[in-house]
Amino acid sequence: MSISSPDLLEHLSARGFVHQCTDLDGLRQALAQGPLTFYLGFDATADSLHVGHLQALMLMRHLQRAGHRPLLLIGGATTRIGDPSFRDSSRPVLSEAQIQHNIAGISACFARYIRLGDGPGDGQVVNNADWLDGIGYLQFLDQVGRHFSINRLLTFDAVRNRLDREHSLSFQEFGYTLLQAHDFTELARRHGCTLQLGGADQWANIINGVELGRRQGCAPLFGLTMPLLTTRDGRKMGKSAAGAVWLNGDKLSPYDFWQFWRNCDDADVGRFLALFSELPLDEVARLSALEGAELNQAKIALANAATALAHGERAAQAAEATAAELFAGSSAAAAVPALYLERKRLDGSLSLLQFLLEQGLQPSASAVRRLAAGGGLRLNGATLHEAELPLTPQHLGARISLGKKRHYQLQAND
């Protein structure tokens, strides 16, 4: 899409990326006038991003392909505090070593979605520790703090909800929104950045940055938020029954990543295709209109598109082929994700039920028993009605199936 296209915002809205904007007409005009620089912030709270971040990465990808320049801001400084928005408790305090480890992990995700480099439209990774670590407290109060009213800050939902529930809100966390506002104006000065992206829960923080820029005499700044996404069953995007759906392959195999999308609810397929694939909208509409067993074609298209972006075309093709072979009943154990167990524990004292709970694959012992009673627990294709099966050396290499679509291979890690 051309950088001067007046339809860019309409296109993004049609794909489901637009929730609120501080000045929609002004942003539309700014986008049409030529390349602008935009940013999104990521606090380094884990060593990988997960699919909850994917909506933002895809929005950045669309904007970059339209000719605009992305900045990926890592919160090397703000991670030490943690954004309190719509949380009932403080985030765990991370050491500097943990933060640096996490920064390395999430930075590896960026290049799969955003073109990074030194060219005019290339994205850059920046760290707010570069300016926040060196600013003095009194300097920050003078430069930033004097522009904010405590009365107004107390009206923001993220703060008011926390206080209404009588949950503790530290002064450190209370000041997070000022730090984020300062990030925006600092990026405006250093990089000419005029647009901040964020989830709907970031609206108040973004407004504060836009207002701070106005008070400090910056060029007009804009904010654009995306809808908060939940799946049909109400789970926040990024989570599955087995845990977080990570983007890094060393934390979640490409096969399991593919299966997450393949197993999405029928009602979510069209919305997810528009957001997480780059298929044309008319093709999204065609696939979304499929019904019954044919809707599986749309789910496979979604799984292939999302997995190809995260892990490459080969990984997507391999995952689809593995799933097809497993469905057909053939052996594809080499491509099935492994579950590792110390060989010395294969002495019959550990049951399959206990092992599944250790691996986080089921939420409770009763859930495993219900799965077995319903015929959904299988070993090498054979139904297991007794979930307390003792694990012995003869089970090494066995394929454990949980339902029709989740398959694992038991391997020793020593």
mmCIF file of C-alpha atoms in Angstrom:
data_model
loop_
_atom_site.group_PDB
_atom_site.id
_atom_site.type_symbol
_atom_site.label_atom_id
_atom_site.label_comp_id
_atom_site.label_asym_id
_atom_site.label_seq_id
_atom_site.Cartn_x
_atom_site.Cartn_y
_atom_site.Cartn_z
ATOM 1 C CA MET A 1 0.000 0.000 0.000
ATOM 2 C CA SER A 2 1.302 3.453 -0.907
ATOM 3 C CA ILE A 3 2.437 5.686 1.954
ATOM 4 C CA SER A 4 0.128 8.394 0.631
ATOM 5 C CA SER A 5 -2.949 6.169 0.540
ATOM 6 C CA PRO A 6 -5.863 7.908 2.262
ATOM 7 C CA ASP A 7 -7.357 4.485 2.939
ATOM 8 C CA LEU A 8 -4.620 3.167 5.251
ATOM 9 C CA LEU A 9 -6.561 3.775 8.466
ATOM 10 C CA GLU A 10 -9.728 2.369 6.913
ATOM 11 C CA HIS A 11 -7.788 -0.704 5.854
ATOM 12 C CA LEU A 12 -6.343 -1.151 9.357
ATOM 13 C CA SER A 13 -9.767 -0.629 10.885
ATOM 14 C CA ALA A 14 -11.323 -3.204 8.552
ATOM 15 C CA ARG A 15 -8.721 -5.725 9.718
ATOM 16 C CA GLY A 16 -9.612 -5.026 13.357
ATOM 17 C CA PHE A 17 -6.605 -2.999 14.517
ATOM 18 C CA VAL A 18 -8.236 0.316 15.433
ATOM 19 C CA HIS A 19 -9.946 0.993 18.750
ATOM 20 C CA GLN A 20 -9.342 4.635 19.745
ATOM 21 C CA CYS A 21 -7.312 7.509 18.352
ATOM 22 C CA THR A 22 -6.453 10.833 19.937
ATOM 23 C CA ASP A 23 -7.077 12.662 16.639
ATOM 24 C CA LEU A 24 -8.233 10.392 13.827
ATOM 25 C CA ASP A 25 -8.456 13.084 11.132
ATOM 26 C CA GLY A 26 -5.105 14.550 12.129
ATOM 27 C CA LEU A 27 -3.458 11.133 12.047
ATOM 28 C CA ARG A 28 -5.015 10.334 8.684
ATOM 29 C CA GLN A 29 -3.568 13.552 7.285
ATOM 30 C CA ALA A 30 -0.141 12.893 8.833
ATOM 31 C CA LEU A 31 -0.033 9.371 7.376
ATOM 32 C CA ALA A 32 -0.969 10.685 3.923
ATOM 33 C CA GLN A 33 1.655 13.431 3.935
ATOM 34 C CA GLY A 34 4.604 11.051 3.982
ATOM 35 C CA PRO A 35 6.536 8.607 6.156
ATOM 36 C CA LEU A 36 6.077 9.121 9.878
ATOM 37 C CA THR A 37 7.847 7.407 12.764
ATOM 38 C CA PHE A 38 5.804 5.420 15.263
ATOM 39 C CA TYR A 39 6.587 3.310 18.298
ATOM 40 C CA LEU A 40 5.334 0.611 20.593
ATOM 41 C CA GLY A 41 6.789 -0.230 24.003
ATOM 42 C CA PHE A 42 7.610 -3.674 25.398
ATOM 43 C CA ASP A 43 8.626 -4.181 29.005
ATOM 44 C CA ALA A 44 11.141 -7.012 29.409
ATOM 45 C CA THR A 45 9.128 -9.110 31.873
ATOM 46 C CA ALA A 46 9.848 -12.433 30.101
ATOM 47 C CA ASP A 47 12.482 -13.751 27.691
ATOM 48 C CA SER A 48 10.003 -14.132 24.830
ATOM 49 C CA LEU A 49 6.984 -12.336 23.487
ATOM 50 C CA HIS A 50 3.743 -14.311 23.220
ATOM 51 C CA VAL A 51 0.717 -14.192 20.932
ATOM 52 C CA GLY A 52 -0.787 -11.483 23.118
ATOM 53 C CA HIS A 53 1.858 -9.191 21.583
ATOM 54 C CA LEU A 54 1.176 -10.382 18.059
ATOM 55 C CA GLN A 55 -1.643 -7.955 17.295
ATOM 56 C CA ALA A 56 0.735 -5.042 17.916
ATOM 57 C CA LEU A 57 3.553 -6.598 15.882
ATOM 58 C CA MET A 58 1.189 -7.165 12.960
ATOM 59 C CA LEU A 59 -0.064 -3.566 13.144
ATOM 60 C CA MET A 60 3.541 -2.342 13.080
ATOM 61 C CA ARG A 61 4.203 -4.636 10.125
ATOM 62 C CA HIS A 62 1.283 -3.161 8.176
ATOM 63 C CA LEU A 63 2.407 0.395 8.913
ATOM 64 C CA GLN A 64 5.983 -0.359 7.897
ATOM 65 C CA ARG A 65 4.857 -1.960 4.650
ATOM 66 C CA ALA A 66 2.902 1.236 3.983
ATOM 67 C CA GLY A 67 6.188 3.182 4.207
ATOM 68 C CA HIS A 68 6.270 4.296 7.852
ATOM 69 C CA ARG A 69 9.179 3.749 10.247
ATOM 70 C CA PRO A 70 8.808 1.644 13.410
ATOM 71 C CA LEU A 71 10.626 2.012 16.709
ATOM 72 C CA LEU A 72 10.483 -0.957 19.061
ATOM 73 C CA LEU A 73 11.013 0.481 22.516
ATOM 74 C CA ILE A 74 12.273 -1.934 25.141
ATOM 75 C CA GLY A 75 11.671 -0.848 28.719
ATOM 76 C CA GLY A 76 15.100 -1.560 30.126
ATOM 77 C CA ALA A 77 14.350 1.026 32.810
ATOM 78 C CA THR A 78 10.556 0.798 33.214
ATOM 79 C CA THR A 79 10.657 -3.009 33.560
ATOM 80 C CA ARG A 80 12.109 -2.401 37.027
ATOM 81 C CA ILE A 81 8.788 -0.799 37.997
ATOM 82 C CA GLY A 82 6.133 -2.519 35.899
ATOM 83 C CA ASP A 83 3.029 -0.943 34.404
ATOM 84 C CA PRO A 84 0.240 -1.139 37.020
ATOM 85 C CA SER A 85 -2.519 -0.708 34.416
ATOM 86 C CA PHE A 86 -5.494 -2.918 35.311
ATOM 87 C CA ARG A 87 -3.415 -5.132 37.626
ATOM 88 C CA ASP A 88 -4.339 -5.890 41.220
ATOM 89 C CA SER A 89 -0.774 -6.428 42.406
ATOM 90 C CA SER A 90 2.757 -5.292 41.694
ATOM 91 C CA ARG A 91 4.867 -7.189 39.189
ATOM 92 C CA PRO A 92 7.736 -9.284 40.583
ATOM 93 C CA VAL A 93 10.981 -7.320 40.923
ATOM 94 C CA LEU A 94 13.549 -8.529 38.374
ATOM 95 C CA SER A 95 17.308 -8.292 38.699
ATOM 96 C CA GLU A 96 19.319 -6.397 36.113
ATOM 97 C CA ALA A 97 20.721 -9.719 34.846
ATOM 98 C CA GLN A 98 17.191 -11.067 34.362
ATOM 99 C CA ILE A 99 16.137 -7.924 32.524
ATOM 100 C CA GLN A 100 19.107 -8.127 30.151
ATOM 101 C CA HIS A 101 18.412 -11.823 29.527
ATOM 102 C CA ASN A 102 14.783 -11.015 28.735
ATOM 103 C CA ILE A 103 15.763 -8.149 26.425
ATOM 104 C CA ALA A 104 17.911 -10.519 24.371
ATOM 105 C CA GLY A 105 15.041 -12.999 24.122
ATOM 106 C CA ILE A 106 12.324 -10.594 23.032
ATOM 107 C CA SER A 107 14.639 -8.757 20.626
ATOM 108 C CA ALA A 108 14.970 -12.033 18.716
ATOM 109 C CA CYS A 109 11.220 -11.912 18.013
ATOM 110 C CA PHE A 110 11.256 -8.493 16.390
ATOM 111 C CA ALA A 111 13.209 -9.313 13.233
ATOM 112 C CA ARG A 112 10.651 -11.958 12.201
ATOM 113 C CA TYR A 113 7.941 -9.331 11.884
ATOM 114 C CA ILE A 114 9.709 -5.997 11.398
ATOM 115 C CA ARG A 115 12.450 -5.145 8.900
ATOM 116 C CA LEU A 116 15.305 -3.839 11.016
ATOM 117 C CA GLY A 117 18.312 -1.873 9.798
ATOM 118 C CA ASP A 118 19.705 1.570 9.104
ATOM 119 C CA GLY A 119 17.681 2.402 5.998
ATOM 120 C CA PRO A 120 15.049 5.180 5.846
ATOM 121 C CA GLY A 121 12.108 2.874 6.512
ATOM 122 C CA ASP A 122 13.909 0.285 8.623
ATOM 123 C CA GLY A 123 12.876 -0.351 12.179
ATOM 124 C CA GLN A 124 15.105 0.272 15.156
ATOM 125 C CA VAL A 125 15.207 -1.233 18.630
ATOM 126 C CA VAL A 126 15.684 1.408 21.335
ATOM 127 C CA ASN A 127 15.942 1.153 25.119
ATOM 128 C CA ASN A 128 14.485 3.707 27.509
ATOM 129 C CA ALA A 129 17.307 3.020 29.947
ATOM 130 C CA ASP A 130 19.409 5.185 27.584
ATOM 131 C CA TRP A 131 17.666 8.314 28.871
ATOM 132 C CA LEU A 132 15.891 7.304 32.080
ATOM 133 C CA ASP A 133 18.991 5.895 33.797
ATOM 134 C CA GLY A 134 20.739 9.240 33.545
ATOM 135 C CA ILE A 135 17.984 11.623 34.570
ATOM 136 C CA GLY A 136 18.004 13.017 38.095
ATOM 137 C CA TYR A 137 14.910 12.983 40.286
ATOM 138 C CA LEU A 138 14.658 16.767 40.601
ATOM 139 C CA GLN A 139 15.307 17.163 36.886
ATOM 140 C CA PHE A 140 12.507 14.689 36.112
ATOM 141 C CA LEU A 141 10.082 16.489 38.417
ATOM 142 C CA ASP A 142 10.880 19.789 36.762
ATOM 143 C CA GLN A 143 10.821 18.473 33.209
ATOM 144 C CA VAL A 144 7.845 16.118 33.510
ATOM 145 C CA GLY A 145 6.195 16.060 36.926
ATOM 146 C CA ARG A 146 5.103 19.693 37.010
ATOM 147 C CA HIS A 147 2.887 19.120 33.955
ATOM 148 C CA PHE A 148 0.691 16.527 35.715
ATOM 149 C CA SER A 149 -2.103 17.001 38.230
ATOM 150 C CA ILE A 150 -2.523 14.340 40.918
ATOM 151 C CA ASN A 151 -6.261 15.043 40.821
ATOM 152 C CA ARG A 152 -6.414 14.070 37.151
ATOM 153 C CA LEU A 153 -4.180 11.019 37.522
ATOM 154 C CA LEU A 154 -6.491 9.675 40.228
ATOM 155 C CA THR A 155 -9.399 9.696 37.761
ATOM 156 C CA PHE A 156 -7.778 7.184 35.390
ATOM 157 C CA ASP A 157 -9.467 3.791 35.437
ATOM 158 C CA ALA A 158 -6.227 1.858 35.963
ATOM 159 C CA VAL A 159 -5.495 3.812 39.142
ATOM 160 C CA ARG A 160 -9.048 4.210 40.416
ATOM 161 C CA ASN A 161 -9.895 0.520 40.017
ATOM 162 C CA ARG A 162 -6.815 -0.501 41.973
ATOM 163 C CA LEU A 163 -7.623 1.916 44.799
ATOM 164 C CA ASP A 164 -11.336 1.062 44.797
ATOM 165 C CA ARG A 165 -10.423 -2.568 45.424
ATOM 166 C CA GLU A 166 -8.194 -1.389 48.271
ATOM 167 C CA HIS A 167 -5.156 -3.004 46.666
ATOM 168 C CA SER A 168 -1.791 -1.421 47.298
ATOM 169 C CA LEU A 169 -0.435 0.975 44.662
ATOM 170 C CA SER A 170 3.126 2.069 45.308
ATOM 171 C CA PHE A 171 4.360 5.568 44.549
ATOM 172 C CA GLN A 172 6.812 3.896 42.181
ATOM 173 C CA GLU A 173 3.994 2.329 40.142
ATOM 174 C CA PHE A 174 1.898 5.483 40.354
ATOM 175 C CA GLY A 175 4.701 7.296 38.546
ATOM 176 C CA TYR A 176 4.877 4.781 35.696
ATOM 177 C CA THR A 177 2.530 6.800 33.482
ATOM 178 C CA LEU A 178 4.844 9.831 33.786
ATOM 179 C CA LEU A 179 7.798 7.725 32.673
ATOM 180 C CA GLN A 180 5.854 6.457 29.648
ATOM 181 C CA ALA A 181 4.812 9.992 28.759
ATOM 182 C CA HIS A 182 8.447 11.057 28.992
ATOM 183 C CA ASP A 183 9.428 8.165 26.702
ATOM 184 C CA PHE A 184 7.077 9.486 24.013
ATOM 185 C CA THR A 185 8.429 13.041 24.116
ATOM 186 C CA GLU A 186 12.006 11.763 24.276
ATOM 187 C CA LEU A 187 11.450 9.629 21.185
ATOM 188 C CA ALA A 188 9.885 12.651 19.490
ATOM 189 C CA ARG A 189 13.040 14.666 20.167
ATOM 190 C CA ARG A 190 15.558 11.933 19.378
ATOM 191 C CA HIS A 191 13.850 10.205 16.442
ATOM 192 C CA GLY A 192 11.063 12.472 15.225
ATOM 193 C CA CYS A 193 8.494 9.951 16.498
ATOM 194 C CA THR A 194 4.923 11.290 16.380
ATOM 195 C CA LEU A 195 2.705 8.209 16.861
ATOM 196 C CA GLN A 196 2.440 5.821 19.809
ATOM 197 C CA LEU A 197 0.622 2.484 19.488
ATOM 198 C CA GLY A 198 -0.768 0.442 22.349
ATOM 199 C CA GLY A 199 -3.523 -1.798 23.598
ATOM 200 C CA ALA A 200 -6.788 -0.341 24.814
ATOM 201 C CA ASP A 201 -5.496 -0.552 28.394
ATOM 202 C CA GLN A 202 -2.761 1.944 27.469
ATOM 203 C CA TRP A 203 -5.166 4.739 26.512
ATOM 204 C CA ALA A 204 -4.569 6.884 29.615
ATOM 205 C CA ASN A 205 -0.790 6.475 29.377
ATOM 206 C CA ILE A 206 -0.844 7.451 25.706
ATOM 207 C CA ILE A 207 -3.029 10.504 26.332
ATOM 208 C CA ASN A 208 -0.546 11.651 28.965
ATOM 209 C CA GLY A 209 2.295 11.427 26.438
ATOM 210 C CA VAL A 210 0.348 13.390 23.828
ATOM 211 C CA GLU A 211 -0.522 16.055 26.414
ATOM 212 C CA LEU A 212 3.063 16.251 27.707
ATOM 213 C CA GLY A 213 4.297 16.760 24.154
ATOM 214 C CA ARG A 214 1.845 19.625 23.693
ATOM 215 C CA ARG A 215 2.950 21.277 26.933
ATOM 216 C CA GLN A 216 6.615 20.888 26.033
ATOM 217 C CA GLY A 217 6.195 22.334 22.549
ATOM 218 C CA CYS A 218 6.751 19.126 20.567
ATOM 219 C CA ALA A 219 5.309 18.622 17.107
ATOM 220 C CA PRO A 220 1.717 17.277 17.266
ATOM 221 C CA LEU A 221 1.729 13.747 18.696
ATOM 222 C CA PHE A 222 -0.856 11.050 18.092
ATOM 223 C CA GLY A 223 -1.990 7.928 19.901
ATOM 224 C CA LEU A 224 -3.699 4.879 18.436
ATOM 225 C CA THR A 225 -4.944 1.933 20.465
ATOM 226 C CA MET A 226 -6.007 -1.562 19.468
ATOM 227 C CA PRO A 227 -8.932 -3.530 20.903
ATOM 228 C CA LEU A 228 -8.089 -5.851 23.775
ATOM 229 C CA LEU A 229 -8.490 -9.349 22.405
ATOM 230 C CA THR A 230 -9.978 -12.344 24.120
ATOM 231 C CA THR A 231 -10.832 -15.710 22.679
ATOM 232 C CA ARG A 232 -14.423 -16.955 22.447
ATOM 233 C CA ASP A 233 -14.096 -18.659 25.850
ATOM 234 C CA GLY A 234 -12.978 -15.407 27.472
ATOM 235 C CA ARG A 235 -9.257 -16.114 27.794
ATOM 236 C CA LYS A 236 -6.891 -13.240 27.151
ATOM 237 C CA MET A 237 -4.876 -13.679 23.967
ATOM 238 C CA GLY A 238 -1.500 -15.126 24.823
ATOM 239 C CA LYS A 239 -2.784 -17.918 27.033
ATOM 240 C CA SER A 240 -3.881 -21.471 26.352
ATOM 241 C CA ALA A 241 -4.961 -24.319 28.583
ATOM 242 C CA ALA A 242 -1.322 -25.443 28.727
ATOM 243 C CA GLY A 243 0.159 -21.994 29.401
ATOM 244 C CA ALA A 244 1.514 -19.031 27.464
ATOM 245 C CA VAL A 245 1.721 -19.318 23.668
ATOM 246 C CA TRP A 246 5.266 -18.059 23.169
ATOM 247 C CA LEU A 247 6.699 -16.742 19.904
ATOM 248 C CA ASN A 248 10.211 -18.122 20.484
ATOM 249 C CA GLY A 249 10.655 -21.699 19.310
ATOM 250 C CA ASP A 250 12.831 -22.654 22.282
ATOM 251 C CA LYS A 251 9.874 -21.983 24.599
ATOM 252 C CA LEU A 252 7.102 -23.432 22.449
ATOM 253 C CA SER A 253 7.654 -25.737 19.487
ATOM 254 C CA PRO A 254 6.495 -24.583 16.032
ATOM 255 C CA TYR A 255 4.191 -27.609 15.985
ATOM 256 C CA ASP A 256 2.443 -26.569 19.205
ATOM 257 C CA PHE A 257 2.288 -22.996 17.935
ATOM 258 C CA TRP A 258 0.616 -24.235 14.732
ATOM 259 C CA GLN A 259 -1.819 -26.332 16.750
ATOM 260 C CA PHE A 260 -2.836 -23.316 18.865
ATOM 261 C CA TRP A 261 -4.175 -21.582 15.754
ATOM 262 C CA ARG A 262 -5.531 -24.768 14.192
ATOM 263 C CA ASN A 263 -7.583 -25.432 17.335
ATOM 264 C CA CYS A 264 -9.084 -21.964 17.699
ATOM 265 C CA ASP A 265 -12.823 -21.621 18.197
ATOM 266 C CA ASP A 266 -14.933 -21.505 15.024
ATOM 267 C CA ALA A 267 -16.228 -18.063 16.033
ATOM 268 C CA ASP A 268 -12.685 -16.635 16.196
ATOM 269 C CA VAL A 269 -11.442 -17.758 12.770
ATOM 270 C CA GLY A 270 -12.466 -14.751 10.679
ATOM 271 C CA ARG A 271 -11.271 -12.210 13.236
ATOM 272 C CA PHE A 272 -7.929 -13.987 13.670
ATOM 273 C CA LEU A 273 -7.381 -14.343 9.912
ATOM 274 C CA ALA A 274 -7.819 -10.586 9.486
ATOM 275 C CA LEU A 275 -5.436 -9.780 12.335
ATOM 276 C CA PHE A 276 -2.782 -12.479 12.205
ATOM 277 C CA SER A 277 -2.432 -13.284 8.515
ATOM 278 C CA GLU A 278 -1.657 -11.098 5.524
ATOM 279 C CA LEU A 279 -4.316 -12.650 3.326
ATOM 280 C CA PRO A 280 -6.415 -10.118 1.379
ATOM 281 C CA LEU A 281 -9.651 -9.219 3.098
ATOM 282 C CA ASP A 282 -11.762 -10.736 0.333
ATOM 283 C CA GLU A 283 -9.972 -14.055 0.889
ATOM 284 C CA VAL A 284 -10.480 -13.675 4.643
ATOM 285 C CA ALA A 285 -14.199 -13.162 3.983
ATOM 286 C CA ARG A 286 -14.347 -16.243 1.745
ATOM 287 C CA LEU A 287 -12.609 -18.467 4.291
ATOM 288 C CA SER A 288 -14.679 -17.074 7.166
ATOM 289 C CA ALA A 289 -17.887 -17.946 5.352
ATOM 290 C CA LEU A 290 -17.040 -21.656 5.194
ATOM 291 C CA GLU A 291 -19.177 -23.882 7.371
ATOM 292 C CA GLY A 292 -19.015 -27.300 8.948
ATOM 293 C CA ALA A 293 -15.992 -29.431 8.140
ATOM 294 C CA GLU A 294 -14.940 -26.966 5.418
ATOM 295 C CA LEU A 295 -14.155 -24.387 8.103
ATOM 296 C CA ASN A 296 -11.085 -26.492 8.893
ATOM 297 C CA GLN A 297 -9.582 -25.141 5.669
ATOM 298 C CA ALA A 298 -9.768 -21.663 7.161
ATOM 299 C CA LYS A 299 -8.190 -22.830 10.408
ATOM 300 C CA ILE A 300 -5.330 -24.493 8.537
ATOM 301 C CA ALA A 301 -4.815 -21.321 6.473
ATOM 302 C CA LEU A 302 -4.674 -19.332 9.719
ATOM 303 C CA ALA A 303 -2.249 -21.769 11.365
ATOM 304 C CA ASN A 304 0.011 -21.804 8.303
ATOM 305 C CA ALA A 305 0.061 -18.010 7.981
ATOM 306 C CA ALA A 306 0.745 -17.333 11.665
ATOM 307 C CA THR A 307 3.388 -20.070 11.928
ATOM 308 C CA ALA A 308 5.168 -19.009 8.738
ATOM 309 C CA LEU A 309 5.595 -15.484 10.131
ATOM 310 C CA ALA A 310 6.782 -16.697 13.525
ATOM 311 C CA HIS A 311 8.966 -19.634 12.488
ATOM 312 C CA GLY A 312 9.277 -19.656 8.694
ATOM 313 C CA GLU A 313 7.509 -21.383 5.813
ATOM 314 C CA ARG A 314 9.297 -24.707 6.335
ATOM 315 C CA ALA A 315 8.181 -24.919 9.953
ATOM 316 C CA ALA A 316 4.588 -24.208 8.943
ATOM 317 C CA GLN A 317 4.671 -26.864 6.230
ATOM 318 C CA ALA A 318 6.256 -29.393 8.596
ATOM 319 C CA ALA A 319 3.641 -28.722 11.274
ATOM 320 C CA GLU A 320 0.783 -29.147 8.809
ATOM 321 C CA ALA A 321 2.290 -32.378 7.479
ATOM 322 C CA THR A 322 2.811 -33.744 10.999
ATOM 323 C CA ALA A 323 -0.765 -32.927 11.949
ATOM 324 C CA ALA A 324 -2.067 -34.629 8.800
ATOM 325 C CA GLU A 325 -0.012 -37.776 9.485
ATOM 326 C CA LEU A 326 -1.131 -37.949 13.098
ATOM 327 C CA PHE A 327 -4.733 -37.483 12.067
ATOM 328 C CA ALA A 328 -4.328 -40.313 9.588
ATOM 329 C CA GLY A 329 -2.884 -42.507 12.335
ATOM 330 C CA SER A 330 0.648 -42.810 10.962
ATOM 331 C CA SER A 331 3.810 -42.323 13.003
ATOM 332 C CA ALA A 332 5.300 -38.856 12.909
ATOM 333 C CA ALA A 333 6.916 -38.973 16.333
ATOM 334 C CA ALA A 334 10.109 -37.254 15.233
ATOM 335 C CA ALA A 335 8.224 -34.033 14.554
ATOM 336 C CA VAL A 336 5.987 -34.216 17.639
ATOM 337 C CA PRO A 337 7.090 -32.036 20.562
ATOM 338 C CA ALA A 338 9.014 -33.977 23.184
ATOM 339 C CA LEU A 339 8.255 -34.285 26.891
ATOM 340 C CA TYR A 340 11.476 -34.972 28.775
ATOM 341 C CA LEU A 341 11.875 -37.058 31.922
ATOM 342 C CA GLU A 342 14.975 -38.200 33.791
ATOM 343 C CA ARG A 343 15.626 -41.849 32.997
ATOM 344 C CA LYS A 344 16.050 -42.714 36.686
ATOM 345 C CA ARG A 345 12.448 -41.654 37.321
ATOM 346 C CA LEU A 346 11.149 -44.323 34.944
ATOM 347 C CA ASP A 347 11.076 -46.855 37.775
ATOM 348 C CA GLY A 348 7.315 -47.172 38.065
ATOM 349 C CA SER A 349 7.007 -44.710 40.955
ATOM 350 C CA LEU A 350 5.772 -41.871 38.717
ATOM 351 C CA SER A 351 2.364 -42.195 37.088
ATOM 352 C CA LEU A 352 1.328 -40.709 33.764
ATOM 353 C CA LEU A 353 -1.201 -38.562 35.647
ATOM 354 C CA GLN A 354 1.528 -37.071 37.853
ATOM 355 C CA PHE A 355 3.777 -36.505 34.849
ATOM 356 C CA LEU A 356 1.088 -34.608 32.928
ATOM 357 C CA LEU A 357 0.526 -32.362 35.928
ATOM 358 C CA GLU A 358 4.283 -31.745 36.280
ATOM 359 C CA GLN A 359 4.431 -30.712 32.628
ATOM 360 C CA GLY A 360 1.521 -28.309 33.055
ATOM 361 C CA LEU A 361 -0.496 -30.067 30.373
ATOM 362 C CA GLN A 362 -3.568 -30.503 32.554
ATOM 363 C CA PRO A 363 -4.861 -28.245 35.329
ATOM 364 C CA SER A 364 -5.688 -30.965 37.899
ATOM 365 C CA ALA A 365 -5.719 -34.696 38.617
ATOM 366 C CA SER A 366 -9.488 -34.756 38.197
ATOM 367 C CA ALA A 367 -9.114 -33.190 34.733
ATOM 368 C CA VAL A 368 -6.721 -36.002 33.715
ATOM 369 C CA ARG A 369 -9.132 -38.624 35.039
ATOM 370 C CA ARG A 370 -12.035 -37.049 33.169
ATOM 371 C CA LEU A 371 -9.966 -37.028 29.984
ATOM 372 C CA ALA A 372 -9.177 -40.718 30.439
ATOM 373 C CA ALA A 373 -12.782 -41.620 31.280
ATOM 374 C CA GLY A 374 -13.930 -39.916 28.091
ATOM 375 C CA GLY A 375 -11.453 -41.825 25.921
ATOM 376 C CA GLY A 376 -9.294 -38.790 25.235
ATOM 377 C CA LEU A 377 -6.083 -40.090 26.856
ATOM 378 C CA ARG A 378 -4.098 -42.408 24.557
ATOM 379 C CA LEU A 379 -0.685 -44.030 24.472
ATOM 380 C CA ASN A 380 0.619 -44.911 20.997
ATOM 381 C CA GLY A 381 -2.941 -44.608 19.739
ATOM 382 C CA ALA A 382 -4.397 -46.995 22.331
ATOM 383 C CA THR A 383 -7.034 -45.561 24.672
ATOM 384 C CA LEU A 384 -5.997 -45.401 28.335
ATOM 385 C CA HIS A 385 -8.870 -45.513 30.793
ATOM 386 C CA GLU A 386 -6.479 -45.680 33.763
ATOM 387 C CA ALA A 387 -4.632 -42.359 34.127
ATOM 388 C CA GLU A 388 -2.403 -43.678 36.970
ATOM 389 C CA LEU A 389 -0.368 -45.848 34.567
ATOM 390 C CA PRO A 390 3.165 -46.258 36.081
ATOM 391 C CA LEU A 391 5.870 -44.986 33.732
ATOM 392 C CA THR A 392 8.727 -47.431 33.038
ATOM 393 C CA PRO A 393 11.639 -47.588 30.563
ATOM 394 C CA GLN A 394 9.403 -49.370 28.046
ATOM 395 C CA HIS A 395 7.430 -46.137 27.638
ATOM 396 C CA LEU A 396 10.389 -44.199 26.228
ATOM 397 C CA GLY A 397 9.520 -43.019 22.731
ATOM 398 C CA ALA A 398 5.811 -43.528 23.317
ATOM 399 C CA ARG A 399 3.376 -41.017 21.847
ATOM 400 C CA ILE A 400 1.042 -39.497 24.444
ATOM 401 C CA SER A 401 -2.164 -38.039 23.017
ATOM 402 C CA LEU A 402 -4.492 -35.662 24.865
ATOM 403 C CA GLY A 403 -7.635 -35.506 22.802
ATOM 404 C CA LYS A 404 -7.476 -35.566 19.027
ATOM 405 C CA LYS A 405 -5.076 -32.690 18.447
ATOM 406 C CA ARG A 406 -2.438 -32.625 21.197
ATOM 407 C CA HIS A 407 0.364 -35.165 20.786
ATOM 408 C CA TYR A 408 3.730 -35.538 22.545
ATOM 409 C CA GLN A 409 6.605 -37.977 22.626
ATOM 410 C CA LEU A 410 8.119 -39.174 25.904
ATOM 411 C CA GLN A 411 11.904 -38.897 25.871
ATOM 412 C CA ALA A 412 14.705 -39.183 28.424
ATOM 413 C CA ASN A 413 16.839 -36.095 29.015
ATOM 414 C CA ASP A 414 19.934 -37.912 30.285
#
